[in-house]
Every structure is written in structure tokens, then in C-alpha cells.
Amino acid sequence: MNRLDRLLAALLWLLGILAVAGITLIVAIFVLPEVAAKDTYARILALAKPGQAALLPPARPDTQFMPFADPAMVQSVCPFDLADGGLRLHADVEADKLLSLSFRTSGGQVFYSMTDLAAQQGKIDVVVLTPAQLEVVEADDDEDDPSQDLRLIAPETMGYVIISSLAAYPGERAEAEERVKSVACSVEQVAQE
Amino acid sequence: MSLSTAIVIKKSFWAYGTMLGKFLSAGCLGILLGLFVTFVEIEQGKGFVAIEAGPWTGWPRSEASVIDPFSRAILVYSGKIALSESEAMSFVAHSDSDGAEFNSACDYVVKGEIPPARYWTLTLLSPAGALIANPAERQGFTSSELLRTSDGQFEIALSRHARPGNWLPLDRASKFILVLRFYDSELSAPATALDAAHMPVIVKGRCE
């Protein structure tokens, strides 16, 4: 082998290494969020069963449920598994007190979010359903007395709802906790076809 | 099989072995390099969707599907996905308005304009997103509890020593970042063109 041959061979190896590095980079970028989301969902399920709400422990310097939590926020989580039926959420809204709901898949993607400003007559009623369940529910609808529920189609059967409220003053924490705890979360039976 | 054929076979087997070894080590080297680049990019990068305004870097309150996988990986890794996807529009500052990295031996003042929002909060965190313990048990302010001047202006003092008014205690040993969150704000609109002039400034004061 002369010098040029060696140089070309080395270049070829280098290209090979770079190609493997590139593939690794792309795979890692795609896999990382999946792994992290599974971890979050597992931690949420350890805290509450599907169809039940549980208060997230408040962020303290030594313990935190999630990093970058806002210490002024009080949050609860309600996981759902639509295989067991739909998820019903009901909240009575206090005037001018921040209450926000975000609906997420088990992978952590938000598919809907709302605040107390979207309440109808001081109430929020949401039902999370699969497309098949929505058809069943709509078939049962009374045309003269339409349901006031907000019906959401979840892109996946498993997911969770984060319910948050703000303690605007440190002394309002207990009050904010009550507000978050008053949001009722339950499994809604949907007749199977 | 004659002896010479056996030797030839053995030789080619060796050649094959070294070739395989070369392939394997090149593969390993490639994977290591790929992981290293991923780590550096995620650790340092901001992704393609970050909004910058003065010292503040924010991420649009996205329905995550519109975020590219690269930005998503960065947000997930840093833990900031919890912020960007939840109810608030969030901005993080690692440095003062002059671009100098925060130093807990210095005093800082946060003041100036703030975009309209129903509520906003300013929180002092470690770079990893944990709260920092302090005897005053004060980690941040909400827009409601801030003391303001008669014309509605505010100043928040960051210092190791107690200050009158709005005081956020610094810990000598800890690095820190500031997180500004807007709840129920028009800022949630995508591609918000944020003017640095409408965000609070962070002014460095005396250092020890």
C-alpha cells in the first residue's frame, strides 16, 4: 500500500465512525424523551390510581417531585386509563382564583388545557373518552336537553390530568390545597357496544 | 488437508479477525462520539424554538407535538418540559442583563417592566431546578405579594444580606438561576415576538 492508499483507507474509517456517531445522536435524541416520560408516568402511578386524584408533595429544598416546580403552585394529579371507562372531572370554580387543568398522554404530551376562565356558570365538567366511547355517549344524548359536559378525545388510552392552583400569598397555601382537592376525578362508566 | 492450506486458512482467519476488531472498535468509537455530542448539545443547547429577551430565555407554551424532537429532548433532559408544557409561560435567566453569569457573592436587583399576565412568579432555583434552602424560607415572589411603589413599579433585591422590601436571599455556596413564570398570559400565543424592553432587567450590584 502506498501513502495515498493508506490515507484513503483512514478517511473511509473516519467516515464510518462519523456515520455511526450520527446515527447514535439521532437515536438518542428520539429515545431520551420516551424514557424520561415513562419515568414520570411511573412516579405518578405510584402516587395515585387511575381515576383518583392525589396531591403532589410540595417542593422543598430537600425533596421535589419534579424539578423546576414553582413553590407557589399547588398541584394534584389524576391518572386515567380509558380501558376502564371514561374519566370525569368536575370542578366548582371560585371567582378570580387561578385553577388550571392540563390533560396529557402518558408520554407527557399536552392534548388539552384550560383555566377557570373557561368555566360555564361556575362549573367545569370534562369527560375524557376514546373515540369509540364518544360514539356510545353521543348516541345516548337527549336532543332536548343537551349535555353541558366538555368531551375530550384522548389520543391514547393512558394519561393524566394535572390540576394546579396558585397560592398568591404564603398564607393562602392551605386554601389553594383545598381548591385543588375539591376537583373531583372519577371513572365514568360507558356502556360497551 | 496439507500443512500449507492449513497455514493459509489460519492466516486469512487472522486477517478476518483483525478486520472484525477494526470494525468493532470503529463502531464503538462512533457510538461514544455520538453520545458525547448528544450530551454536549443537550447540556448547552437551547433548541430551535427558544425565545430570547434580554437575559431571559423562554420556550413557547407548546402543545408539545409542534416542538421538534431536538428541542423536546433538551427540555425533557433539563426537566424544563414540566414548565414549558404546563400552565405557565416560563423564562429562565442564567446571567444578568449585561450577560455576566450569576455569582452568589454579588447583589442583584430585578426591576422594570413586566408583560401583562393574570399572575406571575419569580423563583430562585439551583441550575438543576431544585429549591435552595435559606433561613428566611423565601424562594420566590408572586405578583400579588410583591411590595410596590405608588406607581406600581417593583424592585426585587437578591442578596446574601437581609434587605428591606422584596428580598430574595442568596446562598453563598450555591449557584443559582431565576425563573419567571406567567400564568394566564397572552404570551402563550405562538411565536411571541418578545421585546427585551418589556421584560424585567437584572442589574448587578456590589460584589464581595
Tab-separated table of C-alpha atoms in Angstrom:
chain	number	residue	atom	x	y	z
A	1	MET	CA	0.000	0.000	0.000
A	2	ASN	CA	1.368	3.395	-0.827
A	3	ARG	CA	0.713	6.552	1.140
A	4	LEU	CA	-2.381	7.592	-0.830
A	5	ASP	CA	-3.975	4.202	-0.273
A	6	ARG	CA	-3.391	4.464	3.455
A	7	LEU	CA	-4.822	7.964	3.518
A	8	LEU	CA	-7.926	6.885	1.646
A	9	ALA	CA	-8.395	3.884	3.941
A	10	ALA	CA	-8.079	6.116	7.025
A	11	LEU	CA	-10.591	8.567	5.552
A	12	LEU	CA	-13.012	5.738	4.910
A	13	TRP	CA	-12.750	4.573	8.520
A	14	LEU	CA	-13.265	8.131	9.716
A	15	LEU	CA	-16.386	8.463	7.599
A	16	GLY	CA	-17.642	5.182	9.042
A	17	ILE	CA	-17.091	6.416	12.598
A	18	LEU	CA	-18.878	9.693	11.846
A	19	ALA	CA	-21.808	7.838	10.309
A	20	VAL	CA	-22.189	5.647	13.410
A	21	ALA	CA	-21.914	8.774	15.604
A	22	GLY	CA	-24.632	10.491	13.607
A	23	ILE	CA	-27.000	7.538	13.888
A	24	THR	CA	-26.344	7.320	17.640
A	25	LEU	CA	-27.097	11.032	18.024
A	26	ILE	CA	-30.414	10.753	16.211
A	27	VAL	CA	-31.493	7.617	18.089
A	28	ALA	CA	-30.528	9.140	21.463
A	29	ILE	CA	-32.455	12.347	20.731
A	30	PHE	CA	-35.594	10.352	19.963
A	31	VAL	CA	-35.267	7.774	22.751
A	32	LEU	CA	-34.436	10.163	25.604
A	33	PRO	CA	-37.863	11.878	25.924
A	34	GLU	CA	-39.626	8.490	25.789
A	35	VAL	CA	-37.530	7.117	28.638
A	36	ALA	CA	-37.966	10.259	30.737
A	37	ALA	CA	-41.737	10.310	30.161
A	38	LYS	CA	-42.080	6.656	31.219
A	39	ASP	CA	-40.245	7.512	34.402
A	40	THR	CA	-42.596	10.427	35.138
A	41	TYR	CA	-45.701	8.355	34.444
A	42	ALA	CA	-44.466	5.545	36.702
A	43	ARG	CA	-43.920	8.043	39.519
A	44	ILE	CA	-47.421	9.450	39.029
A	45	LEU	CA	-48.956	5.950	39.135
A	46	ALA	CA	-47.080	5.272	42.371
A	47	LEU	CA	-48.867	8.301	43.838
A	48	ALA	CA	-52.427	7.726	42.609
A	49	LYS	CA	-54.504	5.004	40.963
A	50	PRO	CA	-56.310	5.748	37.676
A	51	GLY	CA	-59.499	7.669	38.358
A	52	GLN	CA	-58.221	9.047	41.666
A	53	ALA	CA	-56.624	12.402	42.331
A	54	ALA	CA	-53.628	12.831	44.617
A	55	LEU	CA	-51.910	15.982	45.803
A	56	LEU	CA	-48.311	16.299	44.641
A	57	PRO	CA	-45.941	16.801	47.574
A	58	PRO	CA	-44.947	20.481	47.862
A	59	ALA	CA	-41.492	21.357	46.528
A	60	ARG	CA	-38.939	21.754	49.296
A	61	PRO	CA	-35.190	22.301	49.139
A	62	ASP	CA	-34.515	18.648	50.040
A	63	THR	CA	-37.367	16.906	48.240
A	64	GLN	CA	-39.117	17.575	44.979
A	65	PHE	CA	-41.434	15.547	42.814
A	66	MET	CA	-40.394	17.288	39.621
A	67	PRO	CA	-37.528	19.710	39.075
A	68	PHE	CA	-38.317	23.342	38.217
A	69	ALA	CA	-41.507	23.279	40.260
A	70	ASP	CA	-42.991	26.627	41.202
A	71	PRO	CA	-43.119	26.738	45.032
A	72	ALA	CA	-46.199	28.983	44.822
A	73	MET	CA	-48.138	26.339	42.855
A	74	VAL	CA	-50.233	23.653	44.480
A	75	GLN	CA	-50.790	20.726	42.154
A	76	SER	CA	-52.562	17.425	42.091
A	77	VAL	CA	-52.508	14.681	39.519
A	78	CYS	CA	-55.249	12.365	38.315
A	79	PRO	CA	-54.081	9.492	36.110
A	80	PHE	CA	-56.559	7.784	33.794
A	81	ASP	CA	-56.830	4.516	31.918
A	82	LEU	CA	-59.693	4.715	29.422
A	83	ALA	CA	-59.810	0.914	29.151
A	84	ASP	CA	-61.742	1.055	32.456
A	85	GLY	CA	-64.203	3.695	31.158
A	86	GLY	CA	-64.071	7.439	30.614
A	87	LEU	CA	-62.630	9.949	33.063
A	88	ARG	CA	-64.944	12.563	34.544
A	89	LEU	CA	-63.600	15.753	36.094
A	90	HIS	CA	-65.776	18.185	37.955
A	91	ALA	CA	-64.698	21.470	39.487
A	92	ASP	CA	-66.612	24.292	41.147
A	93	VAL	CA	-64.749	27.453	40.327
A	94	GLU	CA	-64.205	30.315	42.745
A	95	ALA	CA	-64.276	33.722	41.153
A	96	ASP	CA	-60.851	35.122	40.355
A	97	LYS	CA	-58.863	32.221	41.812
A	98	LEU	CA	-56.497	30.621	39.332
A	99	LEU	CA	-57.286	26.980	38.668
A	100	SER	CA	-55.835	25.300	35.640
A	101	LEU	CA	-56.184	21.838	34.182
A	102	SER	CA	-53.869	20.231	31.672
A	103	PHE	CA	-54.664	16.936	30.016
A	104	ARG	CA	-51.672	14.855	28.989
A	105	THR	CA	-50.876	11.488	27.455
A	106	SER	CA	-48.736	9.032	29.417
A	107	GLY	CA	-45.877	10.285	27.249
A	108	GLY	CA	-46.342	13.741	28.758
A	109	GLN	CA	-47.762	15.459	25.667
A	110	VAL	CA	-50.460	18.000	26.449
A	111	PHE	CA	-53.601	17.398	24.371
A	112	TYR	CA	-55.808	19.954	26.069
A	113	SER	CA	-55.508	22.622	28.729
A	114	MET	CA	-57.899	25.107	30.274
A	115	THR	CA	-58.183	27.523	33.167
A	116	ASP	CA	-61.059	28.565	35.426
A	117	LEU	CA	-61.847	31.331	32.903
A	118	ALA	CA	-63.359	28.630	30.680
A	119	ALA	CA	-65.886	27.616	33.349
A	120	GLN	CA	-69.605	27.650	32.474
A	121	GLN	CA	-71.791	29.022	35.281
A	122	GLY	CA	-69.043	28.483	37.824
A	123	LYS	CA	-68.557	24.852	36.919
A	124	ILE	CA	-66.115	22.842	34.870
A	125	ASP	CA	-67.308	19.421	33.687
A	126	VAL	CA	-64.977	17.477	31.458
A	127	VAL	CA	-65.213	13.882	30.247
A	128	VAL	CA	-62.168	12.283	28.640
A	129	LEU	CA	-63.064	9.492	26.220
A	130	THR	CA	-61.729	7.262	23.480
A	131	PRO	CA	-63.279	7.814	20.017
A	132	ALA	CA	-65.345	4.608	20.438
A	133	GLN	CA	-66.638	5.725	23.845
A	134	LEU	CA	-67.560	9.131	22.423
A	135	GLU	CA	-69.779	7.460	19.817
A	136	VAL	CA	-71.589	5.495	22.525
A	137	VAL	CA	-72.080	8.600	24.670
A	138	GLU	CA	-73.296	10.708	21.749
A	139	ALA	CA	-75.801	8.027	20.732
A	140	ASP	CA	-77.344	8.310	24.205
A	141	ASP	CA	-77.655	12.102	24.065
A	142	ASP	CA	-81.047	13.680	24.675
A	143	GLU	CA	-81.567	16.240	21.924
A	144	ASP	CA	-83.884	18.432	24.005
A	145	ASP	CA	-81.566	18.548	26.963
A	146	PRO	CA	-78.019	18.657	25.586
A	147	SER	CA	-75.224	17.714	27.948
A	148	GLN	CA	-73.103	20.545	29.335
A	149	ASP	CA	-70.028	18.333	29.505
A	150	LEU	CA	-66.923	19.206	27.593
A	151	ARG	CA	-65.994	15.978	25.806
A	152	LEU	CA	-62.362	15.412	25.009
A	153	ILE	CA	-60.937	12.637	22.886
A	154	ALA	CA	-57.679	11.354	24.300
A	155	PRO	CA	-55.085	10.369	21.686
A	156	GLU	CA	-54.023	7.459	23.927
A	157	THR	CA	-55.891	5.330	26.449
A	158	MET	CA	-53.468	6.142	29.253
A	159	GLY	CA	-52.589	9.570	30.517
A	160	TYR	CA	-53.031	12.005	33.360
A	161	VAL	CA	-54.529	15.350	34.273
A	162	ILE	CA	-52.556	17.951	36.216
A	163	ILE	CA	-54.693	20.245	38.352
A	164	SER	CA	-52.958	23.411	39.548
A	165	SER	CA	-53.772	26.385	41.638
A	166	LEU	CA	-51.673	29.290	42.825
A	167	ALA	CA	-51.113	30.302	46.429
A	168	ALA	CA	-50.803	34.023	45.706
A	169	TYR	CA	-49.663	34.628	49.315
A	170	PRO	CA	-47.768	32.129	51.505
A	171	GLY	CA	-50.750	32.136	53.875
A	172	GLU	CA	-53.055	31.003	51.083
A	173	ARG	CA	-51.412	27.634	50.647
A	174	ALA	CA	-53.999	25.673	52.653
A	175	GLU	CA	-56.768	27.409	50.749
A	176	ALA	CA	-55.149	26.576	47.411
A	177	GLU	CA	-54.782	22.959	48.531
A	178	GLU	CA	-58.488	22.821	49.310
A	179	ARG	CA	-59.268	24.295	45.906
A	180	VAL	CA	-57.167	21.677	44.132
A	181	LYS	CA	-58.535	18.848	46.293
A	182	SER	CA	-62.123	19.902	45.548
A	183	VAL	CA	-61.631	18.969	41.889
A	184	ALA	CA	-63.337	15.595	41.682
A	185	CYS	CA	-61.940	12.942	39.413
A	186	SER	CA	-63.804	9.677	38.779
A	187	VAL	CA	-64.215	6.823	36.324
A	188	GLU	CA	-67.269	7.305	34.099
A	189	GLN	CA	-68.858	4.015	33.077
A	190	VAL	CA	-69.574	3.917	29.363
A	191	ALA	CA	-71.806	1.112	28.083
A	192	GLN	CA	-69.907	-1.167	25.745
A	193	GLU	CA	-71.393	-1.723	22.327
B	1	MET	CA	-5.601	-31.082	4.182
B	2	SER	CA	-1.990	-30.242	3.603
B	3	LEU	CA	0.001	-28.161	6.006
B	4	SER	CA	0.241	-25.226	3.581
B	5	THR	CA	-3.560	-24.980	3.159
B	6	ALA	CA	-3.947	-25.032	6.925
B	7	ILE	CA	-1.482	-22.144	7.227
B	8	VAL	CA	-3.318	-20.164	4.527
B	9	ILE	CA	-6.648	-20.723	6.264
B	10	LYS	CA	-5.170	-19.695	9.596
B	11	LYS	CA	-3.678	-16.558	8.047
B	12	SER	CA	-6.936	-15.491	6.442
B	13	PHE	CA	-8.724	-16.202	9.709
B	14	TRP	CA	-6.357	-13.833	11.493
B	15	ALA	CA	-6.814	-11.206	8.812
B	16	TYR	CA	-10.564	-11.622	9.198
B	17	GLY	CA	-10.227	-11.286	12.976
B	18	THR	CA	-8.300	-8.031	12.857
B	19	MET	CA	-10.751	-6.674	10.305
B	20	LEU	CA	-13.647	-7.519	12.642
B	21	GLY	CA	-11.789	-5.920	15.530
B	22	LYS	CA	-11.281	-2.773	13.495
B	23	PHE	CA	-14.967	-2.672	12.626
B	24	LEU	CA	-15.981	-3.155	16.235
B	25	SER	CA	-13.663	-0.501	17.576
B	26	ALA	CA	-14.767	1.927	14.853
B	27	GLY	CA	-18.380	1.203	15.790
B	28	CYS	CA	-17.718	1.736	19.498
B	29	LEU	CA	-15.809	4.916	18.790
B	30	GLY	CA	-18.722	6.145	16.651
B	31	ILE	CA	-21.285	5.385	19.377
B	32	LEU	CA	-19.174	7.089	22.030
B	33	LEU	CA	-18.712	10.128	19.825
B	34	GLY	CA	-22.450	10.225	19.097
B	35	LEU	CA	-23.372	10.044	22.779
B	36	PHE	CA	-20.810	12.696	23.630
B	37	VAL	CA	-22.169	15.088	21.001
B	38	THR	CA	-25.745	14.378	22.198
B	39	PHE	CA	-24.742	15.141	25.769
B	40	VAL	CA	-22.952	18.378	24.879
B	41	GLU	CA	-25.774	19.569	22.637
B	42	ILE	CA	-28.453	18.840	25.215
B	43	GLU	CA	-26.429	20.326	28.046
B	44	GLN	CA	-25.552	23.527	26.183
B	45	GLY	CA	-28.211	23.804	23.530
B	46	LYS	CA	-31.420	25.765	23.571
B	47	GLY	CA	-33.170	24.086	20.667
B	48	PHE	CA	-34.779	25.834	17.748
B	49	VAL	CA	-37.864	27.218	19.418
B	50	ALA	CA	-36.359	29.210	22.289
B	51	ILE	CA	-37.420	32.844	22.620
B	52	GLU	CA	-34.742	35.222	23.893
B	53	ALA	CA	-35.415	38.574	25.518
B	54	GLY	CA	-32.533	40.231	27.319
B	55	PRO	CA	-31.199	37.805	29.940
B	56	TRP	CA	-34.323	35.653	29.689
B	57	THR	CA	-34.747	32.533	27.599
B	58	GLY	CA	-38.239	31.138	27.224
B	59	TRP	CA	-39.954	28.272	25.495
B	60	PRO	CA	-43.370	28.606	23.913
B	61	ARG	CA	-46.125	27.014	25.907
B	62	SER	CA	-46.466	24.373	23.293
B	63	GLU	CA	-48.807	21.591	22.701
B	64	ALA	CA	-45.678	19.502	22.552
B	65	SER	CA	-46.298	17.995	19.154
B	66	VAL	CA	-45.183	21.174	17.407
B	67	ILE	CA	-41.808	21.076	19.133
B	68	ASP	CA	-39.051	19.446	17.104
B	69	PRO	CA	-37.545	16.295	18.646
B	70	PHE	CA	-34.275	18.067	19.293
B	71	SER	CA	-35.812	20.850	21.391
B	72	ARG	CA	-38.005	18.293	23.098
B	73	ALA	CA	-35.011	16.205	24.152
B	74	ILE	CA	-33.333	19.322	25.565
B	75	LEU	CA	-36.434	20.314	27.523
B	76	VAL	CA	-37.017	16.820	28.837
B	77	TYR	CA	-33.408	16.370	29.847
B	78	SER	CA	-33.276	19.664	31.692
B	79	GLY	CA	-36.613	18.971	33.388
B	80	LYS	CA	-37.973	22.162	31.865
B	81	ILE	CA	-40.650	20.254	29.965
B	82	ALA	CA	-42.668	20.429	33.141
B	83	LEU	CA	-42.552	24.186	32.798
B	84	SER	CA	-42.954	24.706	29.133
B	85	GLU	CA	-45.854	22.345	28.798
B	86	SER	CA	-47.792	23.225	31.861
B	87	GLU	CA	-49.942	26.167	32.647
B	88	ALA	CA	-47.244	28.807	32.587
B	89	MET	CA	-45.121	30.520	30.008
B	90	SER	CA	-41.672	30.329	31.560
B	91	PHE	CA	-38.427	32.197	31.172
B	92	VAL	CA	-35.082	31.238	32.669
B	93	ALA	CA	-32.133	33.569	33.330
B	94	HIS	CA	-28.617	32.318	33.985
B	95	SER	CA	-26.987	35.733	33.834
B	96	ASP	CA	-27.627	39.413	34.467
B	97	SER	CA	-28.659	41.940	31.818
B	98	ASP	CA	-25.010	42.571	30.934
B	99	GLY	CA	-24.530	38.898	30.143
B	100	ALA	CA	-22.338	38.110	33.170
B	101	GLU	CA	-23.163	34.774	34.792
B	102	PHE	CA	-24.835	34.963	38.212
B	103	ASN	CA	-22.442	34.949	41.136
B	104	SER	CA	-23.880	34.453	44.615
B	105	ALA	CA	-21.162	36.732	46.063
B	106	CYS	CA	-22.859	39.688	44.344
B	107	ASP	CA	-26.082	41.600	44.931
B	108	TYR	CA	-28.648	41.881	42.138
B	109	VAL	CA	-31.802	43.884	41.573
B	110	VAL	CA	-34.641	42.706	39.339
B	111	LYS	CA	-36.841	45.579	38.192
B	112	GLY	CA	-38.516	47.212	35.243
B	113	GLU	CA	-41.392	46.345	33.004
B	114	ILE	CA	-43.250	43.095	33.022
B	115	PRO	CA	-45.610	41.770	30.325
B	116	PRO	CA	-49.283	41.618	31.287
B	117	ALA	CA	-50.429	38.393	32.931
B	118	ARG	CA	-53.068	37.413	35.445
B	119	TYR	CA	-50.340	36.254	37.802
B	120	TRP	CA	-46.619	35.933	37.524
B	121	THR	CA	-43.999	34.474	39.831
B	122	LEU	CA	-40.243	34.878	40.144
B	123	THR	CA	-38.401	31.917	41.666
B	124	LEU	CA	-34.789	31.377	42.627
B	125	LEU	CA	-33.604	27.841	41.877
B	126	SER	CA	-30.396	25.862	41.566
B	127	PRO	CA	-29.311	25.309	37.934
B	128	ALA	CA	-30.744	21.755	38.232
B	129	GLY	CA	-34.143	23.152	39.161
B	130	ALA	CA	-34.151	22.469	42.912
B	131	LEU	CA	-35.128	24.975	45.568
B	132	ILE	CA	-32.249	26.367	47.636
B	133	ALA	CA	-32.659	26.232	51.414
B	134	ASN	CA	-32.391	29.519	53.302
B	135	PRO	CA	-33.262	30.562	56.861
B	136	ALA	CA	-35.874	33.047	55.647
B	137	GLU	CA	-37.645	30.211	53.757
B	138	ARG	CA	-38.143	32.591	50.866
B	139	GLN	CA	-37.659	31.120	47.396
B	140	GLY	CA	-39.645	33.482	45.253
B	141	PHE	CA	-42.350	36.085	44.912
B	142	THR	CA	-45.782	36.060	43.334
B	143	SER	CA	-47.086	39.169	41.621
B	144	SER	CA	-49.744	39.529	44.351
B	145	GLU	CA	-47.439	39.604	47.348
B	146	LEU	CA	-44.795	41.972	45.950
B	147	LEU	CA	-44.360	45.323	47.646
B	148	ARG	CA	-44.693	48.053	45.033
B	149	THR	CA	-44.178	51.767	44.860
B	150	SER	CA	-47.208	54.002	44.468
B	151	ASP	CA	-46.866	53.952	40.671
B	152	GLY	CA	-46.919	50.172	40.599
B	153	GLN	CA	-43.205	49.659	39.998
B	154	PHE	CA	-41.356	46.895	41.810
B	155	GLU	CA	-37.796	46.014	42.747
B	156	ILE	CA	-36.653	42.627	43.974
B	157	ALA	CA	-33.278	42.548	45.730
B	158	LEU	CA	-31.142	39.413	45.577
B	159	SER	CA	-28.521	39.382	48.281
B	160	ARG	CA	-26.864	37.289	50.962
B	161	HIS	CA	-27.764	40.003	53.480
B	162	ALA	CA	-31.263	40.978	54.552
B	163	ARG	CA	-32.692	43.867	52.533
B	164	PRO	CA	-35.774	45.985	53.162
B	165	GLY	CA	-38.659	45.463	50.742
B	166	ASN	CA	-38.686	42.474	48.405
B	167	TRP	CA	-35.679	40.400	49.366
B	168	LEU	CA	-34.683	37.044	47.870
B	169	PRO	CA	-31.897	35.541	49.990
B	170	LEU	CA	-28.846	34.139	48.166
B	171	ASP	CA	-26.782	31.277	49.485
B	172	ARG	CA	-23.035	31.887	49.400
B	173	ALA	CA	-22.164	28.372	48.295
B	174	SER	CA	-24.860	27.790	45.713
B	175	LYS	CA	-25.073	28.651	42.064
B	176	PHE	CA	-28.494	29.919	41.120
B	177	ILE	CA	-30.817	30.760	38.239
B	178	LEU	CA	-34.013	32.808	38.092
B	179	VAL	CA	-37.265	31.510	36.660
B	180	LEU	CA	-40.016	33.921	35.662
B	181	ARG	CA	-43.444	32.399	35.031
B	182	PHE	CA	-46.557	33.996	33.583
B	183	TYR	CA	-49.896	32.393	34.340
B	184	ASP	CA	-52.877	33.019	32.098
B	185	SER	CA	-50.988	35.372	29.878
B	186	GLU	CA	-51.314	36.481	26.293
B	187	LEU	CA	-47.708	35.359	25.962
B	188	SER	CA	-48.920	31.834	25.318
B	189	ALA	CA	-49.535	32.837	21.721
B	190	PRO	CA	-47.061	31.054	19.449
B	191	ALA	CA	-44.060	32.859	18.037
B	192	THR	CA	-44.374	35.648	20.537
B	193	ALA	CA	-42.128	38.449	19.467
B	194	LEU	CA	-40.867	39.485	22.857
B	195	ASP	CA	-39.102	42.749	23.202
B	196	ALA	CA	-36.353	42.747	25.807
B	197	ALA	CA	-37.542	46.235	26.796
B	198	HIS	CA	-40.756	44.755	28.119
B	199	MET	CA	-39.075	42.205	30.334
B	200	PRO	CA	-37.519	42.957	33.732
B	201	VAL	CA	-33.840	43.839	33.794
B	202	ILE	CA	-31.370	42.188	36.178
B	203	VAL	CA	-28.778	44.672	37.422
B	204	LYS	CA	-25.651	43.572	39.241
B	205	GLY	CA	-24.797	45.492	42.380
B	206	ARG	CA	-21.873	45.283	44.783
B	207	CYS	CA	-19.783	42.090	44.954
B	208	GLU	CA	-17.782	40.758	47.886
